[in-house]
Short mmCIF file of C-alpha atoms and ligand atoms in Angstrom, two decimals:
data_model
loop_
_atom_site.label_atom_id
_atom_site.label_comp_id
_atom_site.label_asym_id
_atom_site.label_seq_id
_atom_site.Cartn_x
_atom_site.Cartn_y
_atom_site.Cartn_z
CA MET A 266 4.92 174.15 -12.14
CA SER A 267 3.23 172.33 -14.99
CA LEU A 268 5.41 169.32 -14.28
CA LEU A 269 4.26 169.33 -10.67
CA LEU A 270 0.63 169.43 -11.78
CA LEU A 271 1.29 166.54 -14.08
CA LEU A 272 2.82 164.52 -11.29
CA ARG A 273 0.23 165.35 -8.69
CA PRO A 274 -2.44 162.82 -9.63
CA HIS A 275 0.19 160.09 -9.38
CA LEU A 276 1.27 161.37 -6.01
CA ILE A 277 -2.30 161.37 -4.74
CA LEU A 278 -2.90 157.86 -6.04
CA TYR A 279 0.34 156.72 -4.43
CA LEU A 280 -0.65 158.16 -1.06
CA LEU A 281 -4.07 156.54 -1.32
CA ILE A 282 -2.55 153.12 -1.90
CA LEU A 283 -0.20 153.63 1.03
CA THR A 284 -3.13 154.45 3.30
CA VAL A 285 -5.28 151.52 2.26
CA VAL A 286 -2.61 148.87 2.70
CA ASN A 287 -0.79 150.65 5.50
CA GLY A 288 -1.19 147.75 7.92
CA GLU A 289 0.57 145.42 5.51
CA ILE A 290 3.79 147.36 5.01
CA LEU A 291 6.46 146.34 7.45
CA ARG A 292 9.77 148.14 7.59
CA ALA A 293 12.83 148.65 9.75
CA ARG A 294 12.81 151.69 12.07
CA PHE A 295 9.03 152.04 11.70
CA TYR A 296 8.86 154.00 14.97
CA SER A 297 11.91 156.22 14.36
CA GLU A 298 9.70 159.35 14.23
CA THR A 299 6.78 158.38 16.49
CA CYS A 300 8.66 156.52 19.23
CA PRO A 301 12.42 156.65 18.69
CA GLU A 302 13.09 154.93 22.03
CA ALA A 303 10.81 151.97 21.32
CA GLU A 304 13.49 149.38 20.58
CA SER A 305 15.76 150.43 23.44
CA ILE A 306 12.82 150.34 25.88
CA VAL A 307 11.93 146.78 24.84
CA ARG A 308 15.57 145.69 25.16
CA ARG A 309 15.83 147.29 28.61
CA GLU A 310 12.65 145.60 29.86
CA MET A 311 13.75 142.22 28.50
CA LYS A 312 17.06 142.60 30.30
CA LYS A 313 15.18 143.30 33.53
CA ALA A 314 12.96 140.26 33.01
CA MET A 315 15.97 138.05 32.37
CA ILE A 316 17.65 139.16 35.57
CA LYS A 317 14.47 138.40 37.51
CA GLU A 318 14.04 134.97 35.89
CA ALA A 319 16.48 133.65 33.30
CA ARG A 320 13.87 131.44 31.61
CA SER A 321 11.40 134.27 31.00
CA VAL A 322 13.11 135.49 27.81
CA ALA A 323 12.76 132.03 26.26
CA SER A 324 9.09 131.98 27.21
CA VAL A 325 8.57 135.36 25.55
CA MET A 326 10.40 134.24 22.40
CA ARG A 327 8.08 131.24 22.09
CA LEU A 328 5.17 133.68 21.87
CA GLN A 329 6.32 134.80 18.41
CA PHE A 330 5.86 131.27 17.04
CA HIS A 331 2.48 130.78 18.68
CA ASP A 332 1.33 134.23 17.58
CA CYS A 333 2.57 134.30 13.98
CA PHE A 334 1.36 130.81 12.98
CA VAL A 335 -2.22 131.55 14.05
CA ASN A 336 -3.61 134.17 11.64
CA GLY A 337 -0.38 136.09 11.34
CA CYS A 338 1.73 138.11 13.78
CA ASP A 339 -1.10 140.12 15.32
CA ALA A 340 -0.78 139.58 19.08
CA SER A 341 -3.90 137.39 19.02
CA VAL A 342 -2.10 135.03 21.40
CA LEU A 343 -1.98 137.77 24.05
CA LEU A 344 -5.77 138.27 24.29
CA ASP A 345 -7.43 136.97 27.45
CA ASP A 346 -10.64 134.96 27.07
CA THR A 347 -13.89 136.91 27.40
CA PRO A 348 -17.47 135.70 27.86
CA HIS A 349 -17.85 136.16 24.09
CA MET A 350 -14.51 134.86 22.87
CA LEU A 351 -12.43 131.76 23.55
CA GLY A 352 -8.90 133.02 22.99
CA GLU A 353 -5.71 131.12 22.30
CA LYS A 354 -4.28 130.96 25.80
CA LEU A 355 -6.16 127.77 26.66
CA SER A 356 -5.63 125.94 23.36
CA LEU A 357 -4.11 122.44 23.42
CA SER A 358 -0.53 123.64 22.88
CA ASN A 359 -0.78 126.72 25.07
CA ILE A 360 -2.65 125.73 28.23
CA ASN A 361 -0.40 125.33 31.29
CA SER A 362 2.50 125.99 28.95
CA LEU A 363 2.73 129.50 27.46
CA ARG A 364 4.01 131.88 30.10
CA SER A 365 5.64 135.24 30.86
CA PHE A 366 2.69 137.26 29.54
CA GLU A 367 3.45 139.63 32.42
CA VAL A 368 6.77 140.50 30.79
CA VAL A 369 4.89 141.68 27.70
CA ASP A 370 2.61 143.71 30.00
CA GLU A 371 5.62 145.41 31.59
CA ILE A 372 7.06 146.27 28.19
CA LYS A 373 3.71 147.65 27.05
CA GLU A 374 3.38 149.79 30.18
CA ALA A 375 6.83 151.28 29.65
CA LEU A 376 6.00 152.02 26.01
CA GLU A 377 2.63 153.57 26.84
CA GLU A 378 4.42 155.86 29.27
CA ALA A 379 6.98 156.95 26.65
CA CYS A 380 4.70 157.12 23.59
CA PRO A 381 1.01 156.52 24.26
CA ALA A 382 -1.06 154.46 21.81
CA THR A 383 1.79 154.08 19.34
CA VAL A 384 3.59 150.74 19.49
CA SER A 385 1.51 147.65 18.73
CA CYS A 386 1.59 144.54 20.90
CA ALA A 387 2.33 142.49 17.77
CA ASP A 388 5.52 144.51 17.23
CA ILE A 389 6.44 144.13 20.90
CA VAL A 390 6.41 140.34 20.50
CA ILE A 391 8.69 140.61 17.45
CA MET A 392 11.16 142.99 19.12
CA ALA A 393 11.18 141.07 22.40
CA SER A 394 11.81 137.74 20.63
CA ARG A 395 14.80 139.18 18.81
CA ASP A 396 16.04 140.60 22.13
CA ALA A 397 15.64 137.21 23.87
CA VAL A 398 18.05 135.72 21.36
CA ALA A 399 20.51 138.62 21.45
CA LEU A 400 20.55 138.74 25.27
CA THR A 401 21.32 135.03 25.61
CA GLY A 402 24.34 135.07 23.31
CA GLY A 403 22.67 134.56 19.94
CA PRO A 404 22.62 136.79 16.89
CA ASP A 405 21.14 140.29 16.84
CA TRP A 406 19.27 141.54 13.79
CA GLU A 407 17.10 144.34 12.50
CA VAL A 408 13.36 143.65 12.73
CA LYS A 409 10.65 144.97 10.45
CA LEU A 410 7.82 146.72 12.31
CA GLY A 411 4.45 148.30 11.65
CA ARG A 412 2.07 145.46 12.57
CA ARG A 413 -1.43 145.99 13.90
CA ASP A 414 -3.08 144.08 16.73
CA SER A 415 -5.99 141.76 16.01
CA LEU A 416 -9.54 142.44 17.14
CA THR A 417 -10.08 138.79 18.00
CA ALA A 418 -8.40 135.45 18.72
CA SER A 419 -9.32 131.84 17.99
CA GLN A 420 -8.78 128.87 20.25
CA LYS A 421 -9.92 126.57 17.44
CA ASP A 422 -7.39 127.96 14.95
CA SER A 423 -4.62 127.51 17.51
CA ASP A 424 -5.78 123.92 18.18
CA ASP A 425 -5.87 123.20 14.45
CA ILE A 426 -2.49 124.70 13.61
CA MET A 427 0.02 124.44 16.45
CA PRO A 428 2.06 121.22 16.30
CA SER A 429 2.17 118.59 19.02
CA PRO A 430 5.47 117.63 20.68
CA ARG A 431 4.85 114.19 19.15
CA ALA A 432 5.06 115.56 15.60
CA ASN A 433 7.50 113.89 13.21
CA ALA A 434 9.76 115.61 10.68
CA THR A 435 7.49 114.90 7.70
CA PHE A 436 4.54 116.50 9.43
CA LEU A 437 6.60 119.53 10.48
CA ILE A 438 8.03 120.00 6.98
CA ASP A 439 4.49 120.06 5.54
CA LEU A 440 3.20 122.38 8.26
CA PHE A 441 5.98 124.94 7.83
CA LYS A 442 5.63 124.76 4.03
CA ARG A 443 2.07 126.07 4.43
CA PHE A 444 3.67 129.24 5.81
CA ASN A 445 6.24 129.44 3.02
CA LEU A 446 8.96 128.29 5.40
CA SER A 447 11.50 125.89 3.90
CA VAL A 448 12.90 122.71 5.42
CA LYS A 449 16.03 124.67 6.33
CA ASP A 450 13.91 127.42 7.95
CA MET A 451 12.03 124.80 9.98
CA VAL A 452 15.17 123.08 11.27
CA ALA A 453 16.82 126.43 12.07
CA LEU A 454 13.71 127.74 13.85
CA SER A 455 13.55 124.54 15.93
CA GLY A 456 16.95 125.71 17.18
CA SER A 457 14.95 128.17 19.31
CA HIS A 458 14.83 125.19 21.70
CA SER A 459 18.43 126.09 22.45
CA ILE A 460 16.89 128.07 25.32
CA GLY A 461 14.05 127.29 27.71
CA LYS A 462 12.28 124.32 29.23
CA GLY A 463 9.57 121.77 28.52
CA ARG A 464 7.22 119.79 30.78
CA CYS A 465 7.25 116.07 31.51
CA PHE A 466 3.71 116.15 30.10
CA SER A 467 5.26 116.77 26.66
CA ILE A 468 7.54 113.72 26.74
CA MET A 469 5.78 111.02 28.82
CA PHE A 470 4.65 109.11 25.71
CA ARG A 471 8.17 109.03 24.32
CA LEU A 472 9.68 107.86 27.59
CA TYR A 473 7.19 105.03 28.19
CA ASN A 474 5.00 104.36 25.14
CA GLN A 475 6.39 105.71 21.89
CA SER A 476 3.81 105.27 19.08
CA GLY A 477 1.82 102.89 21.31
CA SER A 478 4.71 100.40 21.40
CA GLY A 479 4.82 100.21 25.21
CA LYS A 480 8.52 101.09 24.86
CA PRO A 481 10.60 104.26 24.91
CA ASP A 482 11.68 106.09 21.77
CA PRO A 483 14.68 104.03 20.53
CA ALA A 484 16.37 107.24 19.37
CA LEU A 485 16.89 108.29 23.03
CA GLU A 486 20.51 107.92 24.15
CA PRO A 487 20.31 105.50 27.15
CA ARG A 488 22.00 107.69 29.77
CA TYR A 489 19.90 110.69 28.78
CA ARG A 490 16.79 108.49 28.88
CA LYS A 491 17.61 107.38 32.45
CA LYS A 492 18.00 111.01 33.42
CA LEU A 493 14.59 111.86 31.94
CA ASN A 494 13.01 108.78 33.58
CA LYS A 495 14.18 110.11 36.93
CA LEU A 496 12.86 113.60 36.18
CA CYS A 497 9.56 112.28 34.83
CA PRO A 498 8.56 109.00 36.52
CA LEU A 499 5.32 107.27 35.45
CA GLY A 500 2.50 108.65 37.58
CA GLY A 501 4.62 111.63 38.66
CA ASP A 502 3.90 115.35 38.41
CA GLU A 503 3.78 116.12 34.70
CA ASN A 504 4.20 119.84 35.30
CA VAL A 505 7.84 119.27 36.30
CA THR A 506 10.14 120.84 33.71
CA GLY A 507 13.42 119.83 32.10
CA ASP A 508 15.94 121.75 29.98
CA LEU A 509 15.41 121.68 26.23
CA ASP A 510 19.17 121.41 25.68
CA ALA A 511 22.34 121.11 27.76
CA THR A 512 22.83 124.92 27.88
CA PRO A 513 19.27 126.25 28.41
CA HIS A 514 20.29 129.83 29.18
CA VAL A 515 22.62 130.25 26.21
CA PHE A 516 21.44 130.62 22.65
CA ASP A 517 23.98 128.50 20.76
CA ASN A 518 24.16 125.39 18.57
CA GLN A 519 24.35 123.00 21.54
CA TYR A 520 20.75 121.98 20.74
CA PHE A 521 21.92 120.50 17.42
CA LYS A 522 24.91 118.78 19.01
CA ASP A 523 22.48 117.23 21.49
CA LEU A 524 20.28 115.94 18.66
CA VAL A 525 23.30 114.31 17.01
CA SER A 526 24.03 112.46 20.28
CA GLY A 527 20.40 111.37 20.84
CA ARG A 528 19.78 113.91 23.56
CA GLY A 529 16.86 115.84 22.12
CA PHE A 530 14.17 116.59 24.71
CA LEU A 531 11.03 116.56 22.57
CA ASN A 532 10.11 113.95 19.99
CA SER A 533 9.73 116.82 17.50
CA ASP A 534 13.36 117.73 18.22
CA GLN A 535 14.92 114.26 17.95
CA THR A 536 12.93 113.44 14.81
CA LEU A 537 14.92 116.13 12.97
CA TYR A 538 18.02 113.96 13.30
CA THR A 539 16.27 110.64 12.80
CA SER A 540 14.73 111.73 9.51
CA ARG A 541 16.62 111.68 6.25
CA GLU A 542 15.03 114.94 5.00
CA THR A 543 16.27 117.05 7.90
CA ARG A 544 19.37 115.27 9.21
CA GLY A 545 21.74 117.14 6.89
CA TYR A 546 20.70 120.50 8.32
CA VAL A 547 21.01 119.27 11.91
CA LYS A 548 24.56 118.07 11.15
CA MET A 549 25.40 121.32 9.39
CA PHE A 550 24.15 123.52 12.26
CA SER A 551 25.85 121.31 14.87
CA GLU A 552 29.17 121.92 13.14
CA ASP A 553 28.72 125.55 12.08
CA GLN A 554 27.15 127.91 14.60
CA ALA A 555 27.49 130.93 12.29
CA GLU A 556 25.44 129.12 9.64
CA PHE A 557 22.78 128.30 12.25
CA PHE A 558 22.63 131.94 13.36
CA ARG A 559 22.24 133.18 9.77
CA ALA A 560 19.48 130.66 9.01
CA PHE A 561 17.73 131.39 12.30
CA GLU A 562 17.63 135.15 11.69
CA GLN A 563 16.25 134.58 8.22
CA GLY A 564 13.60 132.21 9.53
CA MET A 565 12.51 134.62 12.26
CA VAL A 566 12.19 137.49 9.76
CA LYS A 567 10.16 135.30 7.38
CA MET A 568 7.93 134.10 10.20
CA GLY A 569 7.55 137.73 11.31
CA ASP A 570 6.23 138.63 7.84
CA LEU A 571 3.12 136.45 8.24
CA GLN A 572 -0.01 138.59 8.20
CA SER A 573 -3.72 137.83 8.02
CA GLY A 574 -4.80 140.94 6.12
CA ARG A 575 -7.61 141.43 8.62
CA PRO A 576 -8.38 144.84 10.14
CA GLY A 577 -6.44 145.77 13.24
CA GLU A 578 -5.67 148.42 15.82
CA THR A 579 -2.94 149.40 18.27
CA ARG A 580 -4.11 147.95 21.56
CA LEU A 581 -3.60 149.99 24.72
CA ASN A 582 -3.52 146.84 26.87
CA CYS A 583 -2.18 143.72 25.14
CA ARG A 584 -4.71 141.47 26.88
CA VAL A 585 -7.91 143.17 25.65
CA VAL A 586 -9.12 144.87 22.49
CA ASN A 587 -9.75 148.61 22.74
CA ARG A 588 -13.28 149.78 23.43
CA ARG A 589 -14.96 150.80 20.22
CA PRO A 590 -17.65 153.49 19.89
CA SER A 591 -20.06 150.72 18.80
CA ASP A 592 -19.45 148.84 22.08
CA LEU A 593 -20.79 151.82 24.00
CA LEU A 594 -24.14 151.51 22.20
CA PHE A 595 -24.63 148.08 23.74
CA ASP A 596 -23.52 149.07 27.24
CA SER A 597 -26.25 148.68 29.80
C1 LIG B 279 8.96 122.85 15.07
C2 LIG B 279 7.84 122.75 15.75
C3 LIG B 279 7.78 123.03 17.23
C4 LIG B 279 7.21 122.23 18.17
C5 LIG B 279 6.51 120.90 17.94
C6 LIG B 279 7.40 122.88 19.44
C7 LIG B 279 6.94 122.39 20.64
C8 LIG B 279 7.32 122.88 21.87
C9 LIG B 279 6.97 122.27 23.13
C10 LIG B 279 6.11 121.02 23.29
C11 LIG B 279 7.57 122.99 24.11
C12 LIG B 279 7.50 122.70 25.61
C13 LIG B 279 6.15 123.11 26.11
C14 LIG B 279 5.79 122.49 27.44
O1 LIG B 279 6.19 121.34 27.68
O2 LIG B 279 5.09 123.16 28.23
C15 LIG B 279 8.28 124.07 23.48
C16 LIG B 279 8.99 125.02 24.14
C17 LIG B 279 9.58 126.11 23.52
N1 LIG B 279 9.47 126.45 22.19
FE1 LIG B 279 8.80 125.25 20.72
N2 LIG B 279 8.07 124.04 19.25
C18 LIG B 279 8.32 124.19 17.92
C19 LIG B 279 8.91 125.27 17.30
C20 LIG B 279 9.29 126.42 17.96
C21 LIG B 279 9.63 127.67 17.32
C22 LIG B 279 9.59 127.92 15.83
C23 LIG B 279 9.96 128.55 18.33
C24 LIG B 279 10.38 129.98 18.26
C25 LIG B 279 10.93 130.53 17.23
C26 LIG B 279 9.85 127.82 19.58
C27 LIG B 279 10.21 128.32 20.81
C28 LIG B 279 10.14 127.60 21.99
C29 LIG B 279 10.76 128.02 23.22
C30 LIG B 279 11.66 129.24 23.41
C31 LIG B 279 10.40 127.11 24.20
C32 LIG B 279 10.74 127.14 25.70
C33 LIG B 279 9.71 128.02 26.38
C34 LIG B 279 9.85 128.17 27.88
O3 LIG B 279 10.87 127.81 28.47
O4 LIG B 279 8.87 128.66 28.48
N3 LIG B 279 9.41 126.56 19.32
N4 LIG B 279 8.09 123.99 22.12
C1 LIG B 280 4.31 111.28 10.68
O1 LIG B 280 3.14 111.78 11.29
C2 LIG B 280 2.01 111.70 10.46
C3 LIG B 280 0.88 112.48 11.12
O2 LIG B 280 0.81 112.23 12.49
C4 LIG B 280 1.68 110.25 10.17
O3 LIG B 280 0.53 110.15 9.36
C5 LIG B 280 2.88 109.64 9.47
O4 LIG B 280 2.66 108.25 9.28
C6 LIG B 280 4.16 109.83 10.27
N1 LIG B 280 5.28 109.45 9.46
C7 LIG B 280 6.25 108.65 9.90
C8 LIG B 280 7.37 108.36 8.94
O5 LIG B 280 6.25 108.18 11.02
C1 LIG B 281 3.19 131.95 0.29
O1 LIG B 281 3.67 132.43 -0.96
C2 LIG B 281 2.67 132.46 -1.98
C3 LIG B 281 3.34 132.83 -3.28
O2 LIG B 281 4.20 133.90 -3.11
C4 LIG B 281 1.55 133.42 -1.56
O3 LIG B 281 0.55 133.46 -2.52
C5 LIG B 281 0.97 132.97 -0.22
O4 LIG B 281 0.01 133.91 0.24
C6 LIG B 281 2.05 132.80 0.82
N1 LIG B 281 1.49 132.20 2.00
C7 LIG B 281 1.63 132.71 3.21
C8 LIG B 281 0.97 131.98 4.34
O5 LIG B 281 2.26 133.72 3.44
C1 LIG B 282 0.39 102.68 24.86
O1 LIG B 282 -0.36 103.29 23.83
C2 LIG B 282 -1.28 102.40 23.23
C3 LIG B 282 -1.88 103.09 22.03
O2 LIG B 282 -2.10 104.46 22.25
C4 LIG B 282 -2.32 102.01 24.28
O3 LIG B 282 -3.28 101.14 23.69
C5 LIG B 282 -1.63 101.32 25.43
O4 LIG B 282 -2.55 101.03 26.46
C6 LIG B 282 -0.53 102.20 25.99
N1 LIG B 282 0.25 101.45 26.96
C7 LIG B 282 0.53 101.92 28.17
C8 LIG B 282 1.38 101.09 29.04
O5 LIG B 282 0.13 103.03 28.54
C1 LIG B 283 -0.38 121.38 35.88
O1 LIG B 283 -0.77 122.49 36.68
C2 LIG B 283 -2.03 123.02 36.31
C3 LIG B 283 -2.32 124.29 37.08
O2 LIG B 283 -1.25 124.73 37.82
C4 LIG B 283 -3.10 122.00 36.53
O3 LIG B 283 -4.38 122.54 36.22
C5 LIG B 283 -2.81 120.82 35.63
O4 LIG B 283 -3.75 119.80 35.81
C6 LIG B 283 -1.40 120.28 35.84
N1 LIG B 283 -1.12 119.40 34.72
C7 LIG B 283 -0.56 118.22 34.83
C8 LIG B 283 -0.31 117.48 33.54
O5 LIG B 283 -0.21 117.74 35.89
#
């Protein structure tokens, strides 16, 4: 009894700390009590989406990158613009490019049905990205959950942070370092381009005017270049899409094999083999798929840990912030 009394103040202090920083603590099986079906529901909905359109799972996986790099993994990328807020959907890297938001909506609807107001949109992005990889033949891993959704989004921050397809390896190394991601993490995470597509818009400069030279990127393997020239002629429709690697529906190390043979789609892809600092990892992953999978998992978990420390909520609809009592005061 006296021992319990002695311990109590510590217990109370401990609980207080837990409450204050609750939003920051991520852990596996976060919803095991409040929504035990959460992970299986997300997996089921992703499977459905993939059957409807194979590419959609890649598009959803890309959302994790574009969410987590801009003020942490907080589903800010999912917010629609409002008259008072320019969101991230129309930023330079995202406009006419990010897609499959409706898949996230479907997942959210299914989760709201099973466990109302419980699973955050930020966690949905993390679970769904893992599922995209697992469902296309890549590794499967345990994700940490417990994120909160942002109350705002920033087009400017997205413009400032998200890299251009023209980026070179040096630039990408420095960018990822700002997020505590190593060179190896960066090369492995670029392996996400093992699935999905990119637009001609993203490669026109490298096909016809690399670095203002008036010539194509010399790193392009000639037969692959001819193929891309045909897909993306000068003056053609730049919304036409091409595969990011030779097996765009399978998550494997083909992407790295393609880089070794000069068949990378984006400049930011091919530069990883052209550059001395990253070439070793590209070679390694092209020869050892298991090593790529291990490094990719690690990179995704590290990227998933990024948090802004700002206040958050669990959105009911991933596209809009919840109505707050203070909003009602200003309603006309
Ligand atoms: C290393 C820096 C990166 C750059 C410069 C970059 C750039 C791009 C670009 C330009 C596209 C094509 C967009 C378009 O043409 O509309 C693309 C597609 C894609 N990116 Fe990245 N990306 C990078 C890293 C990542 C990371 C870390 C992930 C995820 C972990 C990722 C996932 C994807 C996926 C899955 C697609 C295909 C999406 C679809 O088919 O809809 N990318 N990326
Ligand atoms: C890489 O890109 C940066 C920023 O665009 C540029 O300043 C730098 O000169 C480039 N480095 C190389 C080796 O091309
Ligand atoms: C990177 O790590 C340092 C040292 O651990 C930490 O202070 C910093 O907040 C981290 N940066 C990010 C973006 O997580
Ligand atoms: C190539 O780019 C350079 C520099 O950006 C530009 O001055 C030149 O007009 C471009 N050439 C063509 C053929 O578009
Ligand atoms: C691609 O399509 C969008 C809308 O569908 C259009 O607004 C845009 O101008 C097109 N972009 C290019 C580069 O052709």
